PDB file of C-alpha atoms in Angstrom:
ATOM      1  CA  MET N1496      77.505  96.987 123.385  1.00 79.00           C
ATOM      2  CA  PRO N1497      74.450  97.407 125.659  1.00 83.00           C
ATOM      3  CA  ILE N1498      71.264  97.052 123.666  1.00 85.00           C
ATOM      4  CA  GLU N1499      69.895 100.386 124.845  1.00 85.00           C
ATOM      5  CA  GLN N1500      72.586 102.243 122.928  1.00 87.00           C
ATOM      6  CA  TYR N1501      71.352 100.621 119.735  1.00 90.00           C
ATOM      7  CA  ILE N1502      67.749 101.402 120.644  1.00 90.00           C
ATOM      8  CA  PHE N1503      68.561 105.072 121.151  1.00 90.00           C
ATOM      9  CA  LEU N1504      70.585 105.265 117.934  1.00 93.00           C
ATOM     10  CA  SER N1505      67.782 103.703 115.877  1.00 94.00           C
ATOM     11  CA  LEU N1506      65.241 105.899 117.595  1.00 93.00           C
ATOM     12  CA  ALA N1507      67.237 109.014 116.737  1.00 93.00           C
ATOM     13  CA  LEU N1508      67.523 107.982 113.083  1.00 94.00           C
ATOM     14  CA  PHE N1509      63.816 107.119 112.925  1.00 94.00           C
ATOM     15  CA  THR N1510      62.832 110.455 114.449  1.00 94.00           C
ATOM     16  CA  ILE N1511      65.055 112.331 112.004  1.00 94.00           C
ATOM     17  CA  GLY N1512      63.232 110.498 109.216  1.00 94.00           C
ATOM     18  CA  ILE N1513      59.838 111.461 110.635  1.00 94.00           C
ATOM     19  CA  VAL N1514      60.849 115.106 111.033  1.00 94.00           C
ATOM     20  CA  GLY N1515      62.099 115.099 107.451  1.00 92.00           C
ATOM     21  CA  VAL N1516      58.806 113.718 106.164  1.00 92.00           C
ATOM     22  CA  LEU N1517      56.850 116.310 108.150  1.00 91.00           C
ATOM     23  CA  THR N1518      58.927 119.372 107.304  1.00 90.00           C
ATOM     24  CA  ARG N1519      60.042 118.979 103.700  1.00 87.00           C
ATOM     25  CA  ARG N1520      57.939 119.509 100.586  1.00 84.00           C
ATOM     26  CA  ASN N1521      60.118 117.877  97.980  1.00 86.00           C
ATOM     27  CA  ALA N1522      58.663 114.439  97.188  1.00 88.00           C
ATOM     28  CA  ILE N1523      62.091 112.910  96.570  1.00 90.00           C
ATOM     29  CA  ILE N1524      63.437 114.039  99.936  1.00 91.00           C
ATOM     30  CA  ILE N1525      60.320 112.699 101.649  1.00 92.00           C
ATOM     31  CA  PHE N1526      60.963 109.400  99.931  1.00 92.00           C
ATOM     32  CA  MET N1527      64.585 109.436 101.080  1.00 92.00           C
ATOM     33  CA  CYS N1528      63.438 110.019 104.652  1.00 94.00           C
ATOM     34  CA  ILE N1529      61.235 106.927 104.373  1.00 93.00           C
ATOM     35  CA  GLU N1530      64.328 104.964 103.351  1.00 93.00           C
ATOM     36  CA  LEU N1531      66.098 106.379 106.392  1.00 93.00           C
ATOM     37  CA  MET N1532      63.305 105.146 108.662  1.00 94.00           C
ATOM     38  CA  LEU N1533      63.441 101.678 107.087  1.00 93.00           C
ATOM     39  CA  ASN N1534      67.171 101.579 107.723  1.00 94.00           C
ATOM     40  CA  ALA N1535      66.762 102.596 111.346  1.00 94.00           C
ATOM     41  CA  VAL N1536      64.377  99.674 111.835  1.00 94.00           C
ATOM     42  CA  ASN N1537      66.781  97.329 110.060  1.00 94.00           C
ATOM     43  CA  LEU N1538      69.605  98.354 112.360  1.00 93.00           C
ATOM     44  CA  LEU N1539      67.452  97.718 115.410  1.00 93.00           C
ATOM     45  CA  LEU N1540      66.400  94.296 114.100  1.00 93.00           C
ATOM     46  CA  VAL N1541      70.028  93.265 113.584  1.00 92.00           C
ATOM     47  CA  ALA N1542      70.999  94.519 117.050  1.00 91.00           C
ATOM     48  CA  PHE N1543      68.115  92.591 118.621  1.00 90.00           C
ATOM     49  CA  SER N1544      69.000  89.447 116.678  1.00 91.00           C
ATOM     50  CA  LYS N1545      72.539  89.614 118.037  1.00 89.00           C
ATOM     51  CA  MET N1546      71.196  90.172 121.538  1.00 88.00           C
ATOM     52  CA  HIS N1547      68.934  87.159 121.160  1.00 86.00           C
ATOM     53  CA  HIS N1548      71.848  85.133 119.852  1.00 86.00           C
ATOM     54  CA  LEU N1549      74.035  85.981 122.825  1.00 84.00           C
ATOM     55  CA  LYS N1550      71.305  85.015 125.250  1.00 83.00           C
ATOM     56  CA  LEU N1551      70.284  81.709 123.654  1.00 83.00           C
ATOM     57  CA  MET N1552      73.644  80.588 122.334  1.00 81.00           C
ATOM     58  CA  GLU N1553      73.871  77.461 124.491  1.00 80.00           C
ATOM     59  CA  VAL N1554      70.314  76.316 123.762  1.00 83.00           C
ATOM     60  CA  ASN N1555      70.265  77.047 120.044  1.00 81.00           C
ATOM     61  CA  PRO N1556      73.448  77.983 118.221  1.00 79.00           C
ATOM     62  CA  ASN N1557      71.446  79.504 115.360  1.00 81.00           C
ATOM     63  CA  ALA N1558      69.218  81.745 117.479  1.00 82.00           C
ATOM     64  CA  GLY N1559      68.722  85.122 115.884  1.00 83.00           C
ATOM     65  CA  THR N1560      69.045  84.018 112.262  1.00 88.00           C
ATOM     66  CA  GLU N1561      65.410  84.868 111.594  1.00 88.00           C
ATOM     67  CA  GLY N1562      65.920  88.506 112.539  1.00 89.00           C
ATOM     68  CA  GLN N1563      68.665  88.938 109.996  1.00 90.00           C
ATOM     69  CA  LEU N1564      66.647  87.176 107.309  1.00 91.00           C
ATOM     70  CA  PHE N1565      63.797  89.529 108.096  1.00 92.00           C
ATOM     71  CA  VAL N1566      66.141  92.443 107.455  1.00 93.00           C
ATOM     72  CA  PHE N1567      67.060  90.851 104.145  1.00 92.00           C
ATOM     73  CA  PHE N1568      63.394  90.653 103.154  1.00 93.00           C
ATOM     74  CA  ILE N1569      62.826  94.259 104.244  1.00 93.00           C
ATOM     75  CA  MET N1570      65.636  95.259 101.896  1.00 92.00           C
ATOM     76  CA  VAL N1571      64.034  93.261  99.075  1.00 92.00           C
ATOM     77  CA  VAL N1572      60.682  94.979  99.607  1.00 92.00           C
ATOM     78  CA  ALA N1573      62.367  98.381  99.892  1.00 92.00           C
ATOM     79  CA  ALA N1574      64.114  97.897  96.554  1.00 91.00           C
ATOM     80  CA  ALA N1575      60.794  97.081  94.859  1.00 92.00           C
ATOM     81  CA  GLU N1576      59.143 100.013  96.621  1.00 92.00           C
ATOM     82  CA  VAL N1577      61.813 102.432  95.454  1.00 92.00           C
ATOM     83  CA  SER N1578      61.457 101.434  91.814  1.00 91.00           C
ATOM     84  CA  VAL N1579      57.681 101.902  91.820  1.00 92.00           C
ATOM     85  CA  GLY N1580      57.819 105.034  93.973  1.00 91.00           C
ATOM     86  CA  LEU N1581      60.329 106.763  91.753  1.00 90.00           C
ATOM     87  CA  ALA N1582      58.199 105.893  88.735  1.00 90.00           C
ATOM     88  CA  ILE N1583      55.260 107.591  90.483  1.00 89.00           C
ATOM     89  CA  ILE N1584      57.410 110.654  91.243  1.00 89.00           C
ATOM     90  CA  VAL N1585      58.497 110.870  87.598  1.00 88.00           C
ATOM     91  CA  LEU N1586      54.823 110.691  86.624  1.00 87.00           C
ATOM     92  CA  LEU N1587      54.016 113.434  89.129  1.00 85.00           C
ATOM     93  CA  TYR N1588      56.765 115.599  87.683  1.00 86.00           C
ATOM     94  CA  ARG N1589      55.526 114.997  84.159  1.00 84.00           C
ATOM     95  CA  ASN N1590      52.010 116.093  85.121  1.00 81.00           C
ATOM     96  CA  THR N1591      52.725 119.093  87.345  1.00 80.00           C
ATOM     97  CA  ARG N1592      56.284 120.090  86.294  1.00 80.00           C
ATOM     98  CA  SER N1593      57.290 119.984  89.928  1.00 79.00           C
ATOM     99  CA  VAL N1594      57.834 117.483  92.730  1.00 80.00           C
ATOM    100  CA  ASP N1595      56.244 119.669  95.371  1.00 82.00           C
ATOM    101  CA  VAL N1596      53.788 117.564  97.351  1.00 81.00           C
ATOM    102  CA  ASN N1597      51.611 120.587  98.107  1.00 78.00           C
ATOM    103  CA  PHE N1598      50.353 120.495  94.515  1.00 76.00           C
ATOM    104  CA  LEU N1599      48.783 117.126  95.301  1.00 76.00           C
ATOM    105  CA  ASN N1600      45.788 118.591  97.064  1.00 75.00           C
ATOM    106  CA  ARG N1601      43.104 117.869  94.530  1.00 72.00           C
ATOM    107  CA  LEU N1602      41.340 115.504  96.905  1.00 70.00           C
ATOM    108  CA  LYS N1603      40.884 118.415  99.299  1.00 71.00           C
ATOM    109  CA  HIS N1604      38.638 120.417  96.972  1.00 69.00           C
TER     110      HIS N1604
ATOM    111  CA  MET Q 388      87.182 102.866 126.290  1.00 77.00           C
ATOM    112  CA  SER Q 389      87.560  99.830 124.100  1.00 86.00           C
ATOM    113  CA  VAL Q 390      87.990  99.851 120.347  1.00 87.00           C
ATOM    114  CA  THR Q 391      84.426  98.572 119.893  1.00 87.00           C
ATOM    115  CA  GLU Q 392      83.016 101.492 121.851  1.00 89.00           C
ATOM    116  CA  ILE Q 393      85.096 104.021 119.941  1.00 91.00           C
ATOM    117  CA  LEU Q 394      83.926 102.505 116.651  1.00 91.00           C
ATOM    118  CA  PHE Q 395      80.320 102.422 117.837  1.00 91.00           C
ATOM    119  CA  TYR Q 396      80.271 106.046 118.923  1.00 93.00           C
ATOM    120  CA  SER Q 397      82.079 107.376 115.870  1.00 94.00           C
ATOM    121  CA  LEU Q 398      79.796 105.419 113.505  1.00 93.00           C
ATOM    122  CA  SER Q 399      76.742 106.621 115.433  1.00 94.00           C
ATOM    123  CA  ALA Q 400      77.875 110.234 115.263  1.00 94.00           C
ATOM    124  CA  MET Q 401      78.504 109.817 111.537  1.00 94.00           C
ATOM    125  CA  ALA Q 402      75.068 108.264 110.975  1.00 94.00           C
ATOM    126  CA  ILE Q 403      73.114 110.842 112.982  1.00 94.00           C
ATOM    127  CA  GLY Q 404      75.082 113.824 111.680  1.00 95.00           C
ATOM    128  CA  SER Q 405      74.690 112.860 108.049  1.00 94.00           C
ATOM    129  CA  ALA Q 406      71.012 111.963 108.608  1.00 93.00           C
ATOM    130  CA  LEU Q 407      70.476 115.478 109.951  1.00 93.00           C
ATOM    131  CA  LEU Q 408      72.251 116.915 106.936  1.00 93.00           C
ATOM    132  CA  VAL Q 409      69.932 114.882 104.666  1.00 92.00           C
ATOM    133  CA  ILE Q 410      66.903 116.784 105.911  1.00 91.00           C
ATOM    134  CA  LEU Q 411      68.682 120.120 106.296  1.00 90.00           C
ATOM    135  CA  SER Q 412      70.444 120.548 102.968  1.00 89.00           C
ATOM    136  CA  LYS Q 413      68.719 122.673 100.355  1.00 86.00           C
ATOM    137  CA  ASN Q 414      70.021 120.886  97.301  1.00 87.00           C
ATOM    138  CA  PRO Q 415      68.472 117.403  96.708  1.00 88.00           C
ATOM    139  CA  VAL Q 416      71.752 116.127  95.252  1.00 90.00           C
ATOM    140  CA  HIS Q 417      73.523 116.946  98.514  1.00 91.00           C
ATOM    141  CA  SER Q 418      70.744 115.151 100.388  1.00 91.00           C
ATOM    142  CA  VAL Q 419      71.340 112.015  98.336  1.00 92.00           C
ATOM    143  CA  LEU Q 420      75.076 112.173  98.958  1.00 93.00           C
ATOM    144  CA  TRP Q 421      74.560 112.566 102.715  1.00 94.00           C
ATOM    145  CA  LEU Q 422      72.112 109.690 102.691  1.00 93.00           C
ATOM    146  CA  ILE Q 423      74.842 107.549 101.115  1.00 94.00           C
ATOM    147  CA  VAL Q 424      77.129 108.525 104.013  1.00 94.00           C
ATOM    148  CA  THR Q 425      74.373 107.476 106.443  1.00 94.00           C
ATOM    149  CA  PHE Q 426      74.017 104.112 104.747  1.00 94.00           C
ATOM    150  CA  VAL Q 427      77.776 103.564 104.820  1.00 94.00           C
ATOM    151  CA  ALA Q 428      77.719 104.280 108.567  1.00 94.00           C
ATOM    152  CA  ILE Q 429      74.853 101.819 109.051  1.00 94.00           C
ATOM    153  CA  SER Q 430      76.792  99.221 107.040  1.00 94.00           C
ATOM    154  CA  GLY Q 431      79.682  99.842 109.419  1.00 93.00           C
ATOM    155  CA  HIS Q 432      77.345  99.106 112.307  1.00 92.00           C
ATOM    156  CA  TYR Q 433      76.307  95.826 110.680  1.00 92.00           C
ATOM    157  CA  ILE Q 434      79.926  94.824 110.262  1.00 92.00           C
ATOM    158  CA  LEU Q 435      80.598  95.794 113.877  1.00 91.00           C
ATOM    159  CA  LEU Q 436      77.740  93.469 114.879  1.00 89.00           C
ATOM    160  CA  ASN Q 437      79.372  90.783 112.715  1.00 88.00           C
ATOM    161  CA  ALA Q 438      76.365  90.719 110.362  1.00 88.00           C
ATOM    162  CA  GLN Q 439      78.695  90.734 107.402  1.00 90.00           C
ATOM    163  CA  PHE Q 440      76.209  89.562 104.801  1.00 91.00           C
ATOM    164  CA  LEU Q 441      73.755  92.331 105.651  1.00 91.00           C
ATOM    165  CA  GLY Q 442      76.566  94.875 105.761  1.00 92.00           C
ATOM    166  CA  ILE Q 443      77.627  94.043 102.229  1.00 92.00           C
ATOM    167  CA  VAL Q 444      74.044  93.790 100.940  1.00 91.00           C
ATOM    168  CA  ASN Q 445      73.221  97.149 102.521  1.00 92.00           C
ATOM    169  CA  MET Q 446      76.249  98.656 100.845  1.00 92.00           C
ATOM    170  CA  ILE Q 447      75.489  97.195  97.407  1.00 92.00           C
ATOM    171  CA  VAL Q 448      71.706  97.505  97.355  1.00 90.00           C
ATOM    172  CA  TYR Q 449      71.161 100.744  99.283  1.00 88.00           C
ATOM    173  CA  ALA Q 450      74.309 102.818  98.922  1.00 88.00           C
ATOM    174  CA  GLY Q 451      74.853 101.464  95.430  1.00 88.00           C
ATOM    175  CA  ALA Q 452      71.708 100.693  93.481  1.00 89.00           C
ATOM    176  CA  ILE Q 453      68.928 102.617  95.232  1.00 91.00           C
ATOM    177  CA  MET Q 454      70.902 105.811  95.711  1.00 91.00           C
ATOM    178  CA  VAL Q 455      72.057 105.758  92.094  1.00 91.00           C
ATOM    179  CA  LEU Q 456      68.396 105.469  91.123  1.00 90.00           C
ATOM    180  CA  PHE Q 457      67.555 108.508  93.270  1.00 90.00           C
ATOM    181  CA  LEU Q 458      70.439 110.488  91.823  1.00 90.00           C
ATOM    182  CA  PHE Q 459      69.417 109.478  88.322  1.00 89.00           C
ATOM    183  CA  VAL Q 460      65.838 110.688  88.840  1.00 89.00           C
ATOM    184  CA  ILE Q 461      67.012 113.987  90.364  1.00 88.00           C
ATOM    185  CA  MET Q 462      69.360 114.631  87.480  1.00 87.00           C
ATOM    186  CA  LEU Q 463      66.695 113.602  84.979  1.00 85.00           C
ATOM    187  CA  MET Q 464      64.322 116.228  86.361  1.00 82.00           C
ATOM    188  CA  ASN Q 465      67.082 118.802  86.726  1.00 76.00           C
ATOM    189  CA  LEU Q 466      65.889 119.483  90.248  1.00 69.00           C
ATOM    190  CA  SER Q 467      69.130 120.878  91.596  1.00 62.00           C
ATOM    191  CA  THR Q 468      68.402 124.220  89.941  1.00 65.00           C
ATOM    192  CA  HIS Q 469      64.823 124.362  91.235  1.00 60.00           C
ATOM    193  CA  LYS Q 470      64.081 126.397  94.324  1.00 65.00           C
ATOM    194  CA  GLU Q 471      62.046 124.389  96.797  1.00 63.00           C
ATOM    195  CA  ALA Q 472      59.187 126.413  98.201  1.00 66.00           C
ATOM    196  CA  LYS Q 473      59.398 126.748 101.947  1.00 66.00           C
ATOM    197  CA  LYS Q 474      56.722 125.145 104.015  1.00 67.00           C
ATOM    198  CA  ASN Q 475      54.803 127.333 106.413  1.00 78.00           C
ATOM    199  CA  LYS Q 476      56.985 128.188 109.432  1.00 84.00           C
ATOM    200  CA  TRP Q 477      54.351 127.001 111.872  1.00 87.00           C
ATOM    201  CA  LEU Q 478      53.882 123.732 110.034  1.00 86.00           C
ATOM    202  CA  GLN Q 479      57.617 123.165 110.130  1.00 87.00           C
ATOM    203  CA  MET Q 480      57.762 123.877 113.829  1.00 90.00           C
ATOM    204  CA  ALA Q 481      54.802 121.566 114.413  1.00 91.00           C
ATOM    205  CA  GLY Q 482      56.618 118.824 112.500  1.00 90.00           C
ATOM    206  CA  VAL Q 483      59.810 119.187 114.526  1.00 91.00           C
ATOM    207  CA  LEU Q 484      57.784 119.375 117.724  1.00 93.00           C
ATOM    208  CA  SER Q 485      55.801 116.229 117.026  1.00 93.00           C
ATOM    209  CA  GLY Q 486      58.958 114.344 116.071  1.00 92.00           C
ATOM    210  CA  GLY Q 487      60.626 115.482 119.266  1.00 93.00           C
ATOM    211  CA  LEU Q 488      57.589 114.487 121.285  1.00 94.00           C
ATOM    212  CA  LEU Q 489      57.642 111.009 119.757  1.00 92.00           C
ATOM    213  CA  LEU Q 490      61.313 110.711 120.690  1.00 92.00           C
ATOM    214  CA  LEU Q 491      60.551 111.895 124.206  1.00 92.00           C
ATOM    215  CA  VAL Q 492      57.681 109.463 124.694  1.00 92.00           C
ATOM    216  CA  ILE Q 493      59.630 106.434 123.519  1.00 90.00           C
ATOM    217  CA  VAL Q 494      62.744 107.370 125.514  1.00 89.00           C
ATOM    218  CA  ALA Q 495      60.606 107.878 128.608  1.00 89.00           C
ATOM    219  CA  SER Q 496      58.902 104.532 128.132  1.00 87.00           C
ATOM    220  CA  LEU Q 497      62.261 102.802 127.634  1.00 84.00           C
ATOM    221  CA  LYS Q 498      63.665 104.292 130.816  1.00 80.00           C
ATOM    222  CA  GLY Q 499      61.682 101.925 132.973  1.00 75.00           C
ATOM    223  CA  ALA Q 500      62.317  98.785 130.944  1.00 75.00           C
ATOM    224  CA  GLU Q 501      64.810  96.250 132.282  1.00 66.00           C
ATOM    225  CA  GLN Q 502      67.593  96.258 129.787  1.00 59.00           C
ATOM    226  CA  ALA Q 503      70.772  96.901 131.714  1.00 62.00           C
ATOM    227  CA  THR Q 504      71.742  93.248 131.532  1.00 71.00           C
ATOM    228  CA  LEU Q 505      70.955  92.794 127.851  1.00 77.00           C
ATOM    229  CA  VAL Q 506      73.917  93.154 125.539  1.00 78.00           C
ATOM    230  CA  ALA Q 507      74.157  92.916 121.767  1.00 76.00           C
ATOM    231  CA  GLN Q 508      77.016  90.693 120.763  1.00 75.00           C
ATOM    232  CA  THR Q 509      79.674  92.466 118.729  1.00 77.00           C
ATOM    233  CA  ASN Q 510      82.692  91.228 116.774  1.00 75.00           C
ATOM    234  CA  GLU Q 511      81.842  87.551 117.115  1.00 78.00           C
ATOM    235  CA  GLY Q 512      79.074  85.031 116.545  1.00 76.00           C
ATOM    236  CA  SER Q 513      78.468  83.272 113.257  1.00 78.00           C
ATOM    237  CA  ILE Q 514      74.767  83.888 112.640  1.00 82.00           C
ATOM    238  CA  GLY Q 515      75.426  86.883 110.392  1.00 79.00           C
ATOM    239  CA  LEU Q 516      77.729  84.971 108.087  1.00 85.00           C
ATOM    240  CA  LEU Q 517      76.682  83.934 104.633  1.00 86.00           C
ATOM    241  CA  GLU Q 518      76.853  80.204 105.324  1.00 87.00           C
ATOM    242  CA  ASN Q 519      74.314  80.217 108.138  1.00 87.00           C
ATOM    243  CA  LEU Q 520      71.970  82.769 106.537  1.00 88.00           C
ATOM    244  CA  GLY Q 521      72.032  81.012 103.170  1.00 89.00           C
ATOM    245  CA  LYS Q 522      71.295  77.647 104.735  1.00 89.00           C
ATOM    246  CA  THR Q 523      68.268  79.023 106.566  1.00 89.00           C
ATOM    247  CA  LEU Q 524      67.090  81.087 103.611  1.00 89.00           C
ATOM    248  CA  PHE Q 525      67.050  78.142 101.226  1.00 92.00           C
ATOM    249  CA  THR Q 526      65.524  75.628 103.624  1.00 91.00           C
ATOM    250  CA  ASP Q 527      63.053  77.291 105.990  1.00 90.00           C
ATOM    251  CA  TYR Q 528      62.403  80.473 104.051  1.00 91.00           C
ATOM    252  CA  VAL Q 529      62.425  79.261 100.478  1.00 92.00           C
ATOM    253  CA  ILE Q 530      58.755  80.100  99.844  1.00 93.00           C
ATOM    254  CA  PRO Q 531      59.046  83.759 100.950  1.00 92.00           C
ATOM    255  CA  PHE Q 532      62.198  83.911  98.836  1.00 92.00           C
ATOM    256  CA  GLU Q 533      60.291  82.737  95.760  1.00 93.00           C
ATOM    257  CA  ILE Q 534      57.413  85.093  96.517  1.00 94.00           C
ATOM    258  CA  ALA Q 535      59.935  87.934  96.610  1.00 93.00           C
ATOM    259  CA  SER Q 536      60.766  87.163  92.983  1.00 94.00           C
ATOM    260  CA  VAL Q 537      57.069  87.548  92.112  1.00 95.00           C
ATOM    261  CA  LEU Q 538      57.105  90.856  93.992  1.00 94.00           C
ATOM    262  CA  PHE Q 539      60.045  92.037  91.912  1.00 93.00           C
ATOM    263  CA  LEU Q 540      58.331  91.007  88.716  1.00 94.00           C
ATOM    264  CA  SER Q 541      55.193  92.929  89.645  1.00 94.00           C
ATOM    265  CA  ALA Q 542      57.294  95.957  90.675  1.00 93.00           C
ATOM    266  CA  MET Q 543      59.044  95.833  87.317  1.00 92.00           C
ATOM    267  CA  VAL Q 544      55.747  95.632  85.449  1.00 93.00           C
ATOM    268  CA  GLY Q 545      54.354  98.444  87.598  1.00 91.00           C
ATOM    269  CA  ALA Q 546      57.320 100.710  86.961  1.00 89.00           C
ATOM    270  CA  VAL Q 547      57.105 100.116  83.216  1.00 89.00           C
ATOM    271  CA  VAL Q 548      53.348 100.751  83.149  1.00 89.00           C
ATOM    272  CA  LEU Q 549      53.715 103.936  85.192  1.00 85.00           C
ATOM    273  CA  GLY Q 550      56.656 105.195  83.188  1.00 80.00           C
ATOM    274  CA  LYS Q 551      55.033 104.605  79.812  1.00 81.00           C
ATOM    275  CA  LYS Q 552      53.701 107.691  78.073  1.00 71.00           C
ATOM    276  CA  THR Q 553      49.959 107.423  77.633  1.00 67.00           C
ATOM    277  CA  GLU Q 554      47.311 109.680  76.146  1.00 60.00           C
ATOM    278  CA  THR Q 555      45.879 110.582  79.544  1.00 57.00           C
ATOM    279  CA  THR Q 556      49.147 111.746  81.017  1.00 51.00           C
ATOM    280  CA  LYS Q 557      49.861 114.022  78.070  1.00 50.00           C
ATOM    281  CA  SER Q 558      46.826 116.221  78.579  1.00 48.00           C
TER     282      SER Q 558
END
């Protein structure tokens, strides 16, 4: 597949994630949109690694491995992030009885 | 139209459609379920790119573990019965507008880039297989791999500390 198709697909997913973060008020859905953005970037990294591989196959048969390992590490970090983030959301719910992010405006006053 | 193209376009439509439904559905449980569909579609893309290891890891870690965690938290808080307050109409429109503008700017900047000759390899190539990735992970990237375990330990400690009931959170 031409690489631009993958770029446009990832871009669409990333933009949907951004729009979700900007328009929703539920903290959990905002968090899910962040996961969506991470996944869009992962998809683009894998597509680029395969593109790199196709181009440099004769020179280096393992070209592009680093990109996929990078995706693996992004997944590792995302898993850790989700566990801590959900703990923070549970704490938020326990304190305000809601997961609405608009209640988190104490720094404004 | 080849089979690869048909698969690519149907998986893309599935991913984008379910991603839109994630941000459009009112009920958070439905959002989680649509996000699982999105992740399955992205796993399909990985398998189409012959990145089989990442496809399976994405399926197990994201669609399996992380989404179950989300669902568990939503059910724990009993959020599906809550009514989410609507954001200000103008703020919502501004959000959609700025997202659309970002899309427009990046698409416009990509228009001029030379990319017509660049192709992502599908269905073949062995770099995405477990043998190659494992060999590189445990030789060149063994220190980041070990540091990731420290990261997990600190995340675990952090989650326990945050989740523990303390005197200050009770007030």
